[in-house]
PDB file of C-alpha atoms in Angstrom:
ATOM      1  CA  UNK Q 421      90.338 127.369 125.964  1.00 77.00           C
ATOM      2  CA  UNK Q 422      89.439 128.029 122.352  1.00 77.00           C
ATOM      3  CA  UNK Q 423      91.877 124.681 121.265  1.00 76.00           C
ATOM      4  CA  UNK Q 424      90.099 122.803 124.205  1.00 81.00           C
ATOM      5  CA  UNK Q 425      86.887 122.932 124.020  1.00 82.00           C
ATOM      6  CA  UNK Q 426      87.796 122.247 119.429  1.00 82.00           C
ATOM      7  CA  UNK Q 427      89.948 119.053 120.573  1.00 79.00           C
ATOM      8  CA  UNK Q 428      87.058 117.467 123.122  1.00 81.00           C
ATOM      9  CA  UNK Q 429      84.171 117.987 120.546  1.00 83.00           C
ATOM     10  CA  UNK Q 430      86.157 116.314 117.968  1.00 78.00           C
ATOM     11  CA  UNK Q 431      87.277 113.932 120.211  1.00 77.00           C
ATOM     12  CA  UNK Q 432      83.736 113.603 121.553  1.00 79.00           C
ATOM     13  CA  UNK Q 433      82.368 113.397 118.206  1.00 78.00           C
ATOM     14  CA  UNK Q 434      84.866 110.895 117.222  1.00 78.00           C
ATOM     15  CA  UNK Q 435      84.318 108.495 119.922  1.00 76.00           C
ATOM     16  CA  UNK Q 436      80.552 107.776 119.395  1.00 75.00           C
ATOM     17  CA  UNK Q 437      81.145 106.987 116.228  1.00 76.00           C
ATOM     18  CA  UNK Q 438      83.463 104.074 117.029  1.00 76.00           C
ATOM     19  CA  UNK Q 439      81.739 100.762 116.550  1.00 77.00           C
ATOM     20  CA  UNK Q 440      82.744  99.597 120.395  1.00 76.00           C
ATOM     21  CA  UNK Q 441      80.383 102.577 121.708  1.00 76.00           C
ATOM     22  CA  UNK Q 442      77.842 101.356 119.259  1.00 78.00           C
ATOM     23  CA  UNK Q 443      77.951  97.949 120.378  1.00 80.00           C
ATOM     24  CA  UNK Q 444      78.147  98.502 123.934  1.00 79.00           C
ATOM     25  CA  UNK Q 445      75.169 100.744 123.601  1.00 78.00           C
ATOM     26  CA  UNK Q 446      73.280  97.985 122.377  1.00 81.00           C
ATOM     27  CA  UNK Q 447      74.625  95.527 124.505  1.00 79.00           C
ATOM     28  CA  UNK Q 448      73.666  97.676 127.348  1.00 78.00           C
ATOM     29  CA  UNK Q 449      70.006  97.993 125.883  1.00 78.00           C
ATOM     30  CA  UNK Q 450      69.425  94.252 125.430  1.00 80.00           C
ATOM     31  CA  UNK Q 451      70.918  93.655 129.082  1.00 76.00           C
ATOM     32  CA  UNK Q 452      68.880  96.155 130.958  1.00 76.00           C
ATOM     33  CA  UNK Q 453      65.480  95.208 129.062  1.00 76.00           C
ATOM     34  CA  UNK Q 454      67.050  91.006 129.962  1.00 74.00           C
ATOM     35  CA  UNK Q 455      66.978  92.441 133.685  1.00 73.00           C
ATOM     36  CA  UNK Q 456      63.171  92.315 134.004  1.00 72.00           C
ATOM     37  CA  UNK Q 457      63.861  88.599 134.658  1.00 71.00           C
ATOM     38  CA  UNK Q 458      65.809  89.626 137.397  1.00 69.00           C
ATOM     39  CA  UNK Q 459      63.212  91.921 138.373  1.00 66.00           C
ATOM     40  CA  UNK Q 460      59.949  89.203 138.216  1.00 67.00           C
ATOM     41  CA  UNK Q 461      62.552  86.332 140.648  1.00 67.00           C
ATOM     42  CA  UNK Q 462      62.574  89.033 142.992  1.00 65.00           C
ATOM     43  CA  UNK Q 463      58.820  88.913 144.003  1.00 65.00           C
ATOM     44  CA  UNK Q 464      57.846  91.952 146.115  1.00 70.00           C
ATOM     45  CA  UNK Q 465      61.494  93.662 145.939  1.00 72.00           C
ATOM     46  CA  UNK Q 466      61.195  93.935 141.905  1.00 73.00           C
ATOM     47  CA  UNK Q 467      61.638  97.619 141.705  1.00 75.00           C
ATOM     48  CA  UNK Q 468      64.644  97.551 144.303  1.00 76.00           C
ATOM     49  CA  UNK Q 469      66.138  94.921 142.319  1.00 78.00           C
ATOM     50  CA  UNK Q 470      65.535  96.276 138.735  1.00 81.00           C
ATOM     51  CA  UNK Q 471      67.018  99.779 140.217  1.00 82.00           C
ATOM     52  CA  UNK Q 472      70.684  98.420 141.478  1.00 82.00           C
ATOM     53  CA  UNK Q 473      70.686  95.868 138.856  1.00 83.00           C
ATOM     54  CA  UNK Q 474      70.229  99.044 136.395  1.00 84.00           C
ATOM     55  CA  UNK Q 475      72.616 101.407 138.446  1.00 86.00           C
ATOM     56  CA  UNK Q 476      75.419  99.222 138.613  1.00 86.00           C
ATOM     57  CA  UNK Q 477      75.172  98.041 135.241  1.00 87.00           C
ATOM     58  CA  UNK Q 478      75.404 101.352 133.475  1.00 89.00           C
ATOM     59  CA  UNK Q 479      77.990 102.188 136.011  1.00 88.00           C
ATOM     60  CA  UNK Q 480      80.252  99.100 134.762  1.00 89.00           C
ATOM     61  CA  UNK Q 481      79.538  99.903 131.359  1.00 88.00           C
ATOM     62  CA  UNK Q 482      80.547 103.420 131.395  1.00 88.00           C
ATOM     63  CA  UNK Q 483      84.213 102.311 133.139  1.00 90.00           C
ATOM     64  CA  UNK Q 484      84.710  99.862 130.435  1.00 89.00           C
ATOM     65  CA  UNK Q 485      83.925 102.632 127.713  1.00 87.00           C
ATOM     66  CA  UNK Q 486      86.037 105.178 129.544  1.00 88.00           C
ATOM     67  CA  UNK Q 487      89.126 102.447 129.930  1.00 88.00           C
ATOM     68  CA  UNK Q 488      88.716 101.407 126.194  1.00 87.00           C
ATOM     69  CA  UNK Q 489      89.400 104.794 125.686  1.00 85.00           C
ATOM     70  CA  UNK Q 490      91.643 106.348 127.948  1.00 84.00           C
ATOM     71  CA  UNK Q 491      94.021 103.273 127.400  1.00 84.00           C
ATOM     72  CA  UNK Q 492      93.524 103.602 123.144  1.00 82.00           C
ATOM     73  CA  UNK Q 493      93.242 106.965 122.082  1.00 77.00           C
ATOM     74  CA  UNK Q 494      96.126 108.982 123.151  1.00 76.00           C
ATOM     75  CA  UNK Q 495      98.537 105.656 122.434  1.00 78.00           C
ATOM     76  CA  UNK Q 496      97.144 105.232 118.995  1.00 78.00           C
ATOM     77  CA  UNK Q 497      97.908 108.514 117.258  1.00 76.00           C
ATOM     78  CA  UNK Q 498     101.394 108.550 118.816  1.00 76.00           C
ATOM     79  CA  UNK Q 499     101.579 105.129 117.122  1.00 76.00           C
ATOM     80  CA  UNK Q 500      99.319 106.639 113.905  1.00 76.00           C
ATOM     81  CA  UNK Q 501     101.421 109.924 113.892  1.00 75.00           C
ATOM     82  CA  UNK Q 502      98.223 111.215 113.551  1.00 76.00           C
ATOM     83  CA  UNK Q 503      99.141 113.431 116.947  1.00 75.00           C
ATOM     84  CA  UNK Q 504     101.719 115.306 114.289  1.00 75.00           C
ATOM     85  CA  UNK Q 505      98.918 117.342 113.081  1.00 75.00           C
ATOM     86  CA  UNK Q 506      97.438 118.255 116.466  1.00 75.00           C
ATOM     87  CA  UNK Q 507     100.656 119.273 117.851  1.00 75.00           C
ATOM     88  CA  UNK Q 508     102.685 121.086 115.059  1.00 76.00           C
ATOM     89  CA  UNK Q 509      99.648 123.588 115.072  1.00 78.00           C
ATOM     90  CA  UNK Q 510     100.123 126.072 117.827  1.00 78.00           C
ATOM     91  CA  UNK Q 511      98.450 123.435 120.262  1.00 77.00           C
ATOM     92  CA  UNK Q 512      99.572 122.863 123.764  1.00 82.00           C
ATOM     93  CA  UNK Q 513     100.826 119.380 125.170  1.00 83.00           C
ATOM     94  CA  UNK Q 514      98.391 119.989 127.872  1.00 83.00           C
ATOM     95  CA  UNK Q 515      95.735 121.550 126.110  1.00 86.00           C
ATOM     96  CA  UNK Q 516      95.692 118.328 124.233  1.00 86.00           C
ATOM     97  CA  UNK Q 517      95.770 115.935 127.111  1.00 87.00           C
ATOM     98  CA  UNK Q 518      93.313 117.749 128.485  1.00 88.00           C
ATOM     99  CA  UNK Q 519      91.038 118.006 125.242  1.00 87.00           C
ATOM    100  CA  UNK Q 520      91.288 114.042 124.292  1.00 86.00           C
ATOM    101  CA  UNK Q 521      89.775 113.511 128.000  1.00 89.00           C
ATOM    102  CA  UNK Q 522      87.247 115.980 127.586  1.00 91.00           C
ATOM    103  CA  UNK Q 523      86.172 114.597 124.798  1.00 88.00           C
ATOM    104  CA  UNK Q 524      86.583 110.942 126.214  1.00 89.00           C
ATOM    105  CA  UNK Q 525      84.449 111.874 129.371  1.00 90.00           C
ATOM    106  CA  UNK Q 526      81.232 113.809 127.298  1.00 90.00           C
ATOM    107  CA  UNK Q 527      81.080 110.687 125.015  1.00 89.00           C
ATOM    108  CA  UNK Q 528      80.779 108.309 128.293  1.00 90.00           C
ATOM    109  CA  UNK Q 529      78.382 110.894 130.213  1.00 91.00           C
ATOM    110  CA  UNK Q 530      76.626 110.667 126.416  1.00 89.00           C
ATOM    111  CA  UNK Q 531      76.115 106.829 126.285  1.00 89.00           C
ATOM    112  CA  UNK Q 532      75.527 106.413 130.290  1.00 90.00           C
ATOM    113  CA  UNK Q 533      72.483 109.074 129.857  1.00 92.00           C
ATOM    114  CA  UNK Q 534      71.142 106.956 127.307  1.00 89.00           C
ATOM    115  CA  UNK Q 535      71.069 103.919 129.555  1.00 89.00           C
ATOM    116  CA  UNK Q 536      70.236 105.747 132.034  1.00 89.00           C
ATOM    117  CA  UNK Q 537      67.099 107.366 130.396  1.00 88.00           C
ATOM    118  CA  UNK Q 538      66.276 103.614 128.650  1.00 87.00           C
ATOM    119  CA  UNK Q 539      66.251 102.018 132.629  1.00 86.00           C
ATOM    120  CA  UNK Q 540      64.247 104.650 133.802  1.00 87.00           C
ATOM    121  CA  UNK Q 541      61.507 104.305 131.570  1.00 86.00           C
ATOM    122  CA  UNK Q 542      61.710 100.242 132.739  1.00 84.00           C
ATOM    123  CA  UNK Q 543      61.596 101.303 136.403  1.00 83.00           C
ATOM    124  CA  UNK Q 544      58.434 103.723 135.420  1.00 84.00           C
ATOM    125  CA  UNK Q 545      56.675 101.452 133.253  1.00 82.00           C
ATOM    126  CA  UNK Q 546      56.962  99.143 136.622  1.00 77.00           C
ATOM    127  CA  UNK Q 547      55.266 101.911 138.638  1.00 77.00           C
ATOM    128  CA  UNK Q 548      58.586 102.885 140.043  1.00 74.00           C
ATOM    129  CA  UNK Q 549      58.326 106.428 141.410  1.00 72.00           C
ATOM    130  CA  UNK Q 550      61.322 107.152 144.005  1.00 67.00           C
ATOM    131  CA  UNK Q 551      62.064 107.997 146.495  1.00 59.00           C
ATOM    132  CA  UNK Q 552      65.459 107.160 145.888  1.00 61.00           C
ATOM    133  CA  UNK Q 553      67.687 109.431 144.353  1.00 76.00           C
ATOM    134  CA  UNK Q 554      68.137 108.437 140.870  1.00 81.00           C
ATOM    135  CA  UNK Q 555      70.043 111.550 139.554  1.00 84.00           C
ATOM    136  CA  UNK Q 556      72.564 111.852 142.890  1.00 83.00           C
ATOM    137  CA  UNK Q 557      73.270 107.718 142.084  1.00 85.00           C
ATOM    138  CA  UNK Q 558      74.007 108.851 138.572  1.00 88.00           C
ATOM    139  CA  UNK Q 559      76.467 111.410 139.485  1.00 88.00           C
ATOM    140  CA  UNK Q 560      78.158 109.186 142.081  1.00 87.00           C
ATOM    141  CA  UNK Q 561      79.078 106.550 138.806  1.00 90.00           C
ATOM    142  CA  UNK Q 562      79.984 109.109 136.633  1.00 92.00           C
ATOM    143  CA  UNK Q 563      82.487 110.850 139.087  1.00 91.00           C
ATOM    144  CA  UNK Q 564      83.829 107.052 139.902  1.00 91.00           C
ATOM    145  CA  UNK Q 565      83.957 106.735 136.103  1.00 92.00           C
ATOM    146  CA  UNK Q 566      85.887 110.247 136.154  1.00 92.00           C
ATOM    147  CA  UNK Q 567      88.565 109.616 138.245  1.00 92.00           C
ATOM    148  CA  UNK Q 568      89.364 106.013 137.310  1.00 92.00           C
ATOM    149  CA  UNK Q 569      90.084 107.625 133.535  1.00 92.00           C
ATOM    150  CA  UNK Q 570      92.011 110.149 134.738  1.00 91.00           C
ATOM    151  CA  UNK Q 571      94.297 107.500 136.420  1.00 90.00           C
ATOM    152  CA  UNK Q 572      94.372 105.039 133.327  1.00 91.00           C
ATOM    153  CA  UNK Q 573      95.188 108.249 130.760  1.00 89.00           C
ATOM    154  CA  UNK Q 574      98.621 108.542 133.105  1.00 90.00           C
ATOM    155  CA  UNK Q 575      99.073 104.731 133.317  1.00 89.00           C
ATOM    156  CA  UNK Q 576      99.000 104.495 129.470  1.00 85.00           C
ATOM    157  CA  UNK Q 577     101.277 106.904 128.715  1.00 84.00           C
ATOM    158  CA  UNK Q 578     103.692 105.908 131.619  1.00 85.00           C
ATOM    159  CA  UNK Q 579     103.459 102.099 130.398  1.00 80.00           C
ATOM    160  CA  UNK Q 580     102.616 102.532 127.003  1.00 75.00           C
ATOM    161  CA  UNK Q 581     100.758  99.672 127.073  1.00 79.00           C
ATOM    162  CA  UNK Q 582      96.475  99.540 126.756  1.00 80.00           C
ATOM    163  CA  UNK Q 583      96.911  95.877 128.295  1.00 85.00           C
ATOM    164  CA  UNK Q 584      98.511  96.919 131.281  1.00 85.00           C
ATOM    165  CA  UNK Q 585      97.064 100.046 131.588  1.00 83.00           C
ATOM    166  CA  UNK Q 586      93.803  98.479 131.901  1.00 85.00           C
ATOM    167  CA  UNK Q 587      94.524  96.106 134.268  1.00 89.00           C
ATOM    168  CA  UNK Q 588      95.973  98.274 136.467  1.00 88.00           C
ATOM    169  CA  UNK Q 589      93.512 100.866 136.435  1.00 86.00           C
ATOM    170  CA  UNK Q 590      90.719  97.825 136.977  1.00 88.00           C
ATOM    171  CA  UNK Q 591      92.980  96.698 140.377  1.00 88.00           C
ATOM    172  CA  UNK Q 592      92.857 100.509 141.192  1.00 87.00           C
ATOM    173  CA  UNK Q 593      88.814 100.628 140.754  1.00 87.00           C
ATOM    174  CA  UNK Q 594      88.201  97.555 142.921  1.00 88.00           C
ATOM    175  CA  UNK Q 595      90.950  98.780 145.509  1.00 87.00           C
ATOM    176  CA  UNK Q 596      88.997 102.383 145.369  1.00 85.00           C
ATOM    177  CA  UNK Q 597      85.737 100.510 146.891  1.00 86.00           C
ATOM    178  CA  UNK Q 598      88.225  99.544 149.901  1.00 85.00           C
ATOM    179  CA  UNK Q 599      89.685 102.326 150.808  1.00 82.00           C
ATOM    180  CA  UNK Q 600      88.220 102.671 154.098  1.00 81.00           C
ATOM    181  CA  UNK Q 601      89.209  99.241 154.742  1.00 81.00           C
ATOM    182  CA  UNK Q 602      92.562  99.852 153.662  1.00 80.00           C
ATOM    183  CA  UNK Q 603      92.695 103.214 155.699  1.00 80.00           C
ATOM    184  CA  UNK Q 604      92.321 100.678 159.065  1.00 81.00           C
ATOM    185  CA  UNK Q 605      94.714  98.807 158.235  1.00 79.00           C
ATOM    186  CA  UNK Q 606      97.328 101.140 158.239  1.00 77.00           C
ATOM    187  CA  UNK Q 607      95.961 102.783 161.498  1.00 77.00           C
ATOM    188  CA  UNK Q 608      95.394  99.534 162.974  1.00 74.00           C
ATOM    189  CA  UNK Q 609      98.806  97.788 161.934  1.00 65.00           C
ATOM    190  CA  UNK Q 610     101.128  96.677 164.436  1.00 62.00           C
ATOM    191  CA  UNK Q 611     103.652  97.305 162.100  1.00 70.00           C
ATOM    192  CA  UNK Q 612     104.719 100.037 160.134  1.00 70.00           C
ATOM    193  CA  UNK Q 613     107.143  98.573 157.376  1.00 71.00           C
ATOM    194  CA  UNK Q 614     104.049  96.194 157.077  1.00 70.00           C
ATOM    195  CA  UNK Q 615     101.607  98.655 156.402  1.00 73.00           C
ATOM    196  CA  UNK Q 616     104.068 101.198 154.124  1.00 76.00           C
ATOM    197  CA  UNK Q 617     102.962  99.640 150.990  1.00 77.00           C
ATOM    198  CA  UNK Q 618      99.326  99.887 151.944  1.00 77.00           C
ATOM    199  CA  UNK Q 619      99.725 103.707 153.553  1.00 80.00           C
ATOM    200  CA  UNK Q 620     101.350 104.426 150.214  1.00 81.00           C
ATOM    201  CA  UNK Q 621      98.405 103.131 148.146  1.00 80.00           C
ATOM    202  CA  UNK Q 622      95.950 104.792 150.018  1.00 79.00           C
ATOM    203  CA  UNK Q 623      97.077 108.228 148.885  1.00 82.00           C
ATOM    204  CA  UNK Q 624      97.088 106.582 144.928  1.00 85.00           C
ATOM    205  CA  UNK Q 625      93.961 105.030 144.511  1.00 86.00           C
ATOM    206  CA  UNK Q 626      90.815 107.094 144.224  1.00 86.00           C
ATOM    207  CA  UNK Q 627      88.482 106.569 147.226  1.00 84.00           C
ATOM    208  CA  UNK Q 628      85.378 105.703 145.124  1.00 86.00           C
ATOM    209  CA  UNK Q 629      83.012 104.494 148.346  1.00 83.00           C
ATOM    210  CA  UNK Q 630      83.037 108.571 148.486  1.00 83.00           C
ATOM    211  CA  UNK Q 631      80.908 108.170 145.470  1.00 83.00           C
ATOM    212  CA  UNK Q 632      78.461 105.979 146.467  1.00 80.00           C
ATOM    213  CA  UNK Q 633      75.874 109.094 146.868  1.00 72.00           C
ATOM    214  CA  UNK Q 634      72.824 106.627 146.374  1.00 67.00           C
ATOM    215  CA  UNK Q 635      73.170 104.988 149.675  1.00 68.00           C
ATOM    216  CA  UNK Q 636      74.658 108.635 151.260  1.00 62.00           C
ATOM    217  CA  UNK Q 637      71.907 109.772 150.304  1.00 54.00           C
ATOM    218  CA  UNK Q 638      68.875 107.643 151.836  1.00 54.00           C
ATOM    219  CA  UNK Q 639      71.083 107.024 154.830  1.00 54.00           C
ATOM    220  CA  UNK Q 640      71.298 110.736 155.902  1.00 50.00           C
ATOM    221  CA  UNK Q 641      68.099 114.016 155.267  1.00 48.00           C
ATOM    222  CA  UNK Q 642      67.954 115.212 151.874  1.00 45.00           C
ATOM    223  CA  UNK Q 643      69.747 118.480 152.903  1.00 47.00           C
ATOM    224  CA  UNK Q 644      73.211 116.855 153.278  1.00 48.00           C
ATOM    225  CA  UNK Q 645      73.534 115.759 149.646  1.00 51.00           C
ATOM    226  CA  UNK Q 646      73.497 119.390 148.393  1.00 52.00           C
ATOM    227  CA  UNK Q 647      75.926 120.344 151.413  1.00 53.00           C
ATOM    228  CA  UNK Q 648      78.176 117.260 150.527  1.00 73.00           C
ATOM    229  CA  UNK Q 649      78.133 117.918 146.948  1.00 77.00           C
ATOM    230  CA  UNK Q 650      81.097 120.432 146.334  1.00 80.00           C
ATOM    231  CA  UNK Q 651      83.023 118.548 148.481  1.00 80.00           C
ATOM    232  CA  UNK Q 652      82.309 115.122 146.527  1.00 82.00           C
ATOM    233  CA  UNK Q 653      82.729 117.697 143.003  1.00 87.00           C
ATOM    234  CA  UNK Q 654      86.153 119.168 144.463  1.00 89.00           C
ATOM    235  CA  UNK Q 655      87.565 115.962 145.182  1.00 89.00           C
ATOM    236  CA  UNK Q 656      86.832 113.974 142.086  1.00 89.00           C
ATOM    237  CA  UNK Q 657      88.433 117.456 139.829  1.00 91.00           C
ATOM    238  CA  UNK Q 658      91.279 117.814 142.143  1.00 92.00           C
ATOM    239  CA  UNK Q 659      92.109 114.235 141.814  1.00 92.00           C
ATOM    240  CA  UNK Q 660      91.610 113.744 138.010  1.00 91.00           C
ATOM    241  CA  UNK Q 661      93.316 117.407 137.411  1.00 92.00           C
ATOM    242  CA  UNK Q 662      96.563 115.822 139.437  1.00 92.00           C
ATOM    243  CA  UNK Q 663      96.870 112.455 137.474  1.00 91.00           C
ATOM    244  CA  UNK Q 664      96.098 114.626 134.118  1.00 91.00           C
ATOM    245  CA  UNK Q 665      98.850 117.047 135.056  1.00 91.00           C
ATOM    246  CA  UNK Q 666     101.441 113.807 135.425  1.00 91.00           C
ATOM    247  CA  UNK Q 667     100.430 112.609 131.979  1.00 88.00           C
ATOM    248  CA  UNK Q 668     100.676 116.058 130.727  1.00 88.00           C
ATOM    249  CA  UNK Q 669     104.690 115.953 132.113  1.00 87.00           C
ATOM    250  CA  UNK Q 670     104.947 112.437 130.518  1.00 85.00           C
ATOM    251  CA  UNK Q 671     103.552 113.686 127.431  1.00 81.00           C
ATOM    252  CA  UNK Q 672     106.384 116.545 127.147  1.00 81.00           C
ATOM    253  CA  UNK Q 673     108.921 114.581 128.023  1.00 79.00           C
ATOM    254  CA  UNK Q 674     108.315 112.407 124.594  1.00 73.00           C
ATOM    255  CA  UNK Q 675     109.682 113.352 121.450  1.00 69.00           C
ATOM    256  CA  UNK Q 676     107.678 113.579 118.576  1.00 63.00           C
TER     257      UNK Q 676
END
């Protein structure tokens, strides 16, 4: 645990000093302040609108931050060496996978609080004042953020390639917001060679409309958030601890 928790605050310090979390916090700042534009076109539903423009925004950001870096890191000190002096120290291969995304996933929590906090204080100095749940929506784009890097960190190191890695994780992210969709289809089809392909991506893909909590939650009573909430925690650890595991037996099959 010790060489853990060393590895993700390096790694965590690491990564906010890297000029693309820099710019894209500032990016992110001039964009959400840009949305009260949005905000004044939308007449009477200005709040509403400044709140999902905000939400999703942040949400997007934080994926591209996470796939910068679950596609970069790892691949560039294997092509640095620099992953020599990590692992000749009494370091696990695992321990190390599992640090680097540690670290990854506190400096993207980091940076989306920050936009976070910088919309909020837009949505109160608009008079916004609920009810809907700000901190459940938060946690729903974090855990989609979550699980979509714990894909891409196996599709690196099984393609060794950011490019591709990113793409495919990006496919996988917009596939994740039609799972259910996909999930008729294969128990709808008329054909079952037809639907293999789709049966087999729906147990690869991360079902992210399970993370929509904002709209879970003012759809249903405030109780069932707090009753859903392990289950929605459970899923997104089990499915990020399997695709970590796989890039942990990558990882030790590579020589170094």
């Amino acid at each position: 645990m010790r060489n853990i928790a060393i590895l993700a605050l390096t790694g965590w310090q690491e990564n906010l000093r890297r000029r693309f979390y820099l710019l894209s916090l500032a990016f992110a700042g001039v964009f959400l302040y840009m949305s009260l534009i949005l905000g004044v076109l939308a007449v009477e539903q200005e709040n509403r609108v400044l709140l999902d423009f905000g939400l999703g925004f942040i949400e997007l950001m934080g994926l591209a931050g996470a796939l910068y870096g679950s596609t970069t890191i790892v691949l560039r000190e294997m092509e640095t060496k620099t992953v020599y002096l990590v692992l000749t120290r009494p370091v696990g291969r695992g321990e190390y996978i599992l640090g680097r995304f540690l670290g990854l996933m506190l400096s993207v929590l980091a940076s989306m609080a920050l936009m976070a906090a910088f919309h909020l204080c837009i949505l109160w100095a608009k008079g916004w004042r609920g009810p809907e749940p700000y901190a459940a929506a938060f946690l729903g784009a974090y855990l989609k953020v979550l699980v979509t890097a714990a894909l891409t960190t196996f599709v690196a190191l099984f393609s060794s390639s950011a490019l591709t890695a990113g793409v495919i994780s990006c496919v996988a992210w917009t596939l994740g917001h039609f799972l259910p969709e996909i999930r008729f289809l294969v128990s709808h089809g008329a054909s079952r060679a037809a639907v293999a392909p789709l049966f087999a991506l729906s147990y690869v893909v991360p079902d992210l409309q399970l993370f929509n909590l904002r709209d879970r939650v003012a759809a249903v009573s405030l109780a069932a958030p707090e009753a859903g909430l392990a289950w929605w925690l459970g899923y997104a650890a089990i499915y990020s601890a399997v695709w970590l595991a796989l890039a942990w037996g990558l990882l030790r099959r590579k020589e170094f």
